[in-house]
Amino acid sequence: MKFLGLFNYWVFAILLVIGLYALITKHNLVKKIMALAIFQSAVFLFFITMSKIEGGTAPIVQAGVSGQVFSNPLPQVLILTAIVVGISTTALGLAIVVRLYEEYGTIEDDEILALDRKA
Amino acid sequence: MTTLLIGVFLLLLLVITAVAIVRSTDLFSGVMLSGIFSLLMALNFFLLDAADVALTEAAVGAGVATVLLLAGLKLTPSTEARARPVRPIAIIVVAIIALLMIYASFGQPSLGDPTAPAQTHVAPWYIENTPELVDIPNIVTAVLASYRGYDTLGEVFVVLTAGIGVMFLLGGGRGKPFSRLHTDPPQGLSHYLIPKVIARMLAPFILLFALFIQFHGEYSPGGGFQAGAIFVAGMILYALVRGEDKALAVIPPHVLLWMSAGGALLYGSVGLLGIAMGGQFLEYSVLADNPVTGQHIGIIVIELGVGLTVTGVLLSIFHAFAARD
C-alpha cells in the first residue's frame, strides 16, 4: 500500500528523465521541444499529486452539502496557469525553429553548428 | 482502491507513450502521440481531483498544442535526419537522476496523506474562508483570480509576451500581423466531405461551450484560461475546414491583436481601479459597497481579461504559423 502511494512520484521521476534524456541526446529541434513538453508535464503531475487528499473531491463548494473534504486548490491554480504559459512558450520555441529552418535549411542542431563554423 | 489502480494503469500508459514519443523518428507520429500523452495526463489530473487543470490540459495539450506542432511541421522537415547511436553516458546520467529521485520519493508523504505539509499550510485557510470572503463555489477560481491575482496577472503578461515574440519572428511586419495568406488551391480540409460537415456542426457548440466555461467559471470548473483555450480550439477547427482566410474574416487580425493586449490591459486596469478607489493594487473588495460583491465584480472582469488575452494570443500564434509558407 505504501508503495502504491508513492507510484505517482516514481512516474514523475521517470517521465522527467525521459524528457531530459531526449533533450540532451536528440539533435532534432522539434523533438527537443516535444521532450521539453514531457519534462514540463512531469512537473505538472508532481504538483497535482501533492494536491490530492484521500477521500477528497474537486475544490468546488456545493450548496447544502457539508463535511466534504477538498483537495488542495493551490497547486491546481499554479499548474492551471502554467499549462497555458507552457503552450505559449512552446509556440515561441517552435517559431524560433521555423526561422532557423528558413535560414539554415535544417533543424538538426549539429548540422546548424557545422554550418555556423564553416561561415 | 479502484481509483488508485486506474491511476496506476493510466500512469503506465503515460510512460509508454512518453517512450514512444522519444523513440519515433517520424515527427508526425510524435505529434499525434503527444496529443495522446496530453489526453492521458488530463485523465490523471481528473483522477487526482483537479477538474480545472484536467479541462485546461485537454483543451491546450490535446487540442491547441497538437495543431500548433502540426502547423510548425508544415514549415519544417517532418522526419529526423538519421538515427544516431545511443550515448551510454547520457543513459547513465539520467538513470542516476531517476534513481536519486525515486530514492528521495521514500521521504515523500504518500498520495492523499491529509497530514502532508502541502495540505496543512495555507490551503485549509483558502478552503475555510473562501465561502465567507469571496463567496464563489469554485475555490480554484477564487485563489486564481483573487488571492493570487498578482501571480495570474504575471502569467497573463507572460502569455502576451510569448505572443509578441511569435509575431516578431513569424509576422509580416508593421500593419501586417500575418506574413502572407496563400489563397491557392482548396485550403484545409474543405475538400473532405465528412470532416467538413462534422466540423461545421461542432464548431458553434464548441464556441458556445467556451463562453459557458468563461462565464460559469465561478460556479463550476472553468475560467478565462480554459475558456480561451477551448474557444481557440473551436476557431482552429473552423479555420481547418473553411480555410484560414474565412476564420480571419470572422475575427480580423487587428481584432486579435487588440484582444491580446486589451485583455492584459483590462486586468491591469482593474488593479489600478482598486488603488483609485482607496484600496490596494488588485484589491477587489473596494470596487463595490459590499466587499463580497466587489470580489464578484473583480473576478468576473479579470477572468474576462484572461480569456481575451489567451484567445487573442493563441489564435494569433496559430494564424502566424498557418499564414507562413
Tab-separated table of C-alpha atoms in Angstrom, chain B residues 36-172:
chain	number	residue	atom	x	y	z
B	36	ILE	CA	-2.500	11.158	-26.652
B	37	PHE	CA	0.013	11.922	-23.911
B	38	SER	CA	-1.838	15.121	-23.035
B	39	LEU	CA	-5.199	13.383	-23.003
B	40	LEU	CA	-3.852	10.690	-20.643
B	41	MET	CA	-2.344	13.409	-18.488
B	42	ALA	CA	-5.736	15.151	-18.367
B	43	LEU	CA	-7.381	11.900	-17.217
B	44	ASN	CA	-4.765	11.560	-14.486
B	45	PHE	CA	-5.393	15.132	-13.339
B	46	PHE	CA	-9.093	14.362	-13.211
B	47	LEU	CA	-8.481	11.285	-11.037
B	48	LEU	CA	-6.399	13.484	-8.735
B	49	ASP	CA	-9.393	15.811	-8.158
B	50	ALA	CA	-8.030	18.604	-10.340
B	51	ALA	CA	-11.038	19.199	-12.592
B	52	ASP	CA	-9.952	22.682	-13.677
B	53	VAL	CA	-6.462	21.503	-14.552
B	54	ALA	CA	-7.810	18.489	-16.471
B	55	LEU	CA	-10.037	20.773	-18.528
B	56	THR	CA	-7.092	23.042	-19.336
B	57	GLU	CA	-4.751	20.178	-20.209
B	58	ALA	CA	-7.331	18.563	-22.501
B	59	ALA	CA	-8.075	21.808	-24.350
B	60	VAL	CA	-4.499	23.086	-24.505
B	61	GLY	CA	-2.418	19.917	-24.694
B	62	ALA	CA	-4.576	17.667	-26.816
B	63	GLY	CA	-6.210	20.435	-28.849
B	64	VAL	CA	-4.204	23.588	-29.415
B	65	ALA	CA	-0.675	22.200	-28.915
B	66	THR	CA	-1.204	19.393	-31.425
B	67	VAL	CA	-2.394	21.802	-34.110
B	68	LEU	CA	0.453	24.246	-33.410
B	69	LEU	CA	3.057	21.473	-33.669
B	70	LEU	CA	1.468	20.290	-36.933
B	71	ALA	CA	1.498	23.857	-38.243
B	72	GLY	CA	5.176	24.036	-37.296
B	73	LEU	CA	5.896	20.712	-39.038
B	74	LYS	CA	4.267	22.034	-42.200
B	75	LEU	CA	7.144	24.515	-42.368
B	76	THR	CA	9.980	22.197	-41.348
B	77	PRO	CA	11.052	18.644	-42.281
B	78	SER	CA	8.846	16.029	-40.664
B	79	THR	CA	11.413	13.298	-40.115
B	80	GLU	CA	14.519	13.193	-38.003
B	81	ALA	CA	17.658	13.211	-40.105
B	82	ARG	CA	19.004	9.799	-39.077
B	83	ALA	CA	19.132	7.502	-36.126
B	84	ARG	CA	22.182	8.311	-34.072
B	85	PRO	CA	23.999	5.865	-31.812
B	86	VAL	CA	22.715	5.692	-28.252
B	87	ARG	CA	25.043	7.571	-25.937
B	88	PRO	CA	25.825	5.468	-22.847
B	89	ILE	CA	26.946	8.478	-20.810
B	90	ALA	CA	23.520	10.119	-21.267
B	91	ILE	CA	21.749	6.957	-20.174
B	92	ILE	CA	23.977	6.640	-17.117
B	93	VAL	CA	23.406	10.269	-16.115
B	94	VAL	CA	19.609	10.135	-16.459
B	95	ALA	CA	19.479	6.721	-14.745
B	96	ILE	CA	21.363	8.142	-11.766
B	97	ILE	CA	18.984	11.127	-11.634
B	98	ALA	CA	15.961	8.817	-11.814
B	99	LEU	CA	17.288	6.554	-9.055
B	100	LEU	CA	18.084	9.530	-6.824
B	101	MET	CA	14.570	10.909	-7.281
B	102	ILE	CA	12.951	7.533	-6.634
B	103	TYR	CA	15.136	7.205	-3.523
B	104	ALA	CA	14.013	10.677	-2.448
B	105	SER	CA	10.360	9.721	-3.030
B	106	PHE	CA	10.531	7.450	0.048
B	107	GLY	CA	10.732	10.617	2.115
B	108	GLN	CA	7.587	11.976	0.463
B	109	PRO	CA	4.206	11.713	2.128
B	110	SER	CA	2.226	9.043	0.293
B	111	LEU	CA	-0.540	10.001	-2.138
B	112	GLY	CA	-3.546	11.559	-0.437
B	113	ASP	CA	-1.959	11.904	3.011
B	114	PRO	CA	-4.022	14.596	4.790
B	115	THR	CA	-1.157	15.404	7.157
B	116	ALA	CA	1.324	16.198	4.365
B	117	PRO	CA	2.994	19.613	4.703
B	118	ALA	CA	1.366	20.766	1.447
B	119	GLN	CA	-2.083	20.226	2.970
B	120	THR	CA	-1.515	21.883	6.330
B	121	HIS	CA	-0.123	25.273	5.397
B	122	VAL	CA	-2.220	27.835	3.545
B	123	ALA	CA	-4.694	25.572	1.710
B	124	PRO	CA	-7.043	24.940	4.672
B	125	TRP	CA	-7.288	28.704	5.127
B	126	TYR	CA	-8.356	29.144	1.490
B	127	ILE	CA	-10.935	26.350	1.772
B	128	GLU	CA	-12.296	27.633	5.063
B	129	ASN	CA	-12.518	31.339	4.235
B	130	THR	CA	-13.479	31.403	0.569
B	131	PRO	CA	-17.255	30.985	1.146
B	132	GLU	CA	-17.236	33.952	3.505
B	133	LEU	CA	-14.720	36.329	1.895
B	134	VAL	CA	-15.246	35.710	-1.824
B	135	ASP	CA	-18.438	33.658	-1.809
B	136	ILE	CA	-17.973	31.740	-5.046
B	137	PRO	CA	-18.225	27.949	-5.087
B	138	ASN	CA	-15.128	27.242	-7.165
B	139	ILE	CA	-12.219	27.707	-4.748
B	140	VAL	CA	-9.697	27.265	-7.566
B	141	THR	CA	-11.125	30.299	-9.359
B	142	ALA	CA	-11.160	32.259	-6.101
B	143	VAL	CA	-7.486	31.523	-5.428
B	144	LEU	CA	-6.529	32.153	-9.056
B	145	ALA	CA	-8.367	35.423	-9.521
B	146	SER	CA	-8.482	36.918	-6.061
B	147	TYR	CA	-5.968	35.622	-3.513
B	148	ARG	CA	-3.223	35.096	-6.055
B	149	GLY	CA	-4.273	37.771	-8.530
B	150	TYR	CA	-0.681	39.053	-8.805
B	151	ASP	CA	0.512	35.656	-9.998
B	152	THR	CA	-2.206	35.394	-12.574
B	153	LEU	CA	-1.554	38.927	-13.830
B	154	GLY	CA	2.074	37.916	-14.297
B	155	GLU	CA	1.080	34.768	-16.186
B	156	VAL	CA	-1.197	36.778	-18.486
B	157	PHE	CA	1.706	39.054	-19.321
B	158	VAL	CA	3.967	36.048	-19.966
B	159	VAL	CA	1.370	34.711	-22.431
B	160	LEU	CA	1.152	38.150	-24.072
B	161	THR	CA	4.950	38.390	-24.273
B	162	ALA	CA	5.204	34.953	-25.888
B	163	GLY	CA	2.561	36.043	-28.408
B	164	ILE	CA	4.516	39.216	-29.191
B	165	GLY	CA	7.648	37.119	-29.623
B	166	VAL	CA	5.964	34.801	-32.131
B	167	MET	CA	4.562	37.771	-34.051
B	168	PHE	CA	8.058	39.270	-34.225
B	169	LEU	CA	9.528	36.018	-35.518
B	170	LEU	CA	6.806	34.940	-37.927
B	171	GLY	CA	4.676	38.042	-38.508
B	172	GLY	CA	4.708	40.160	-41.629
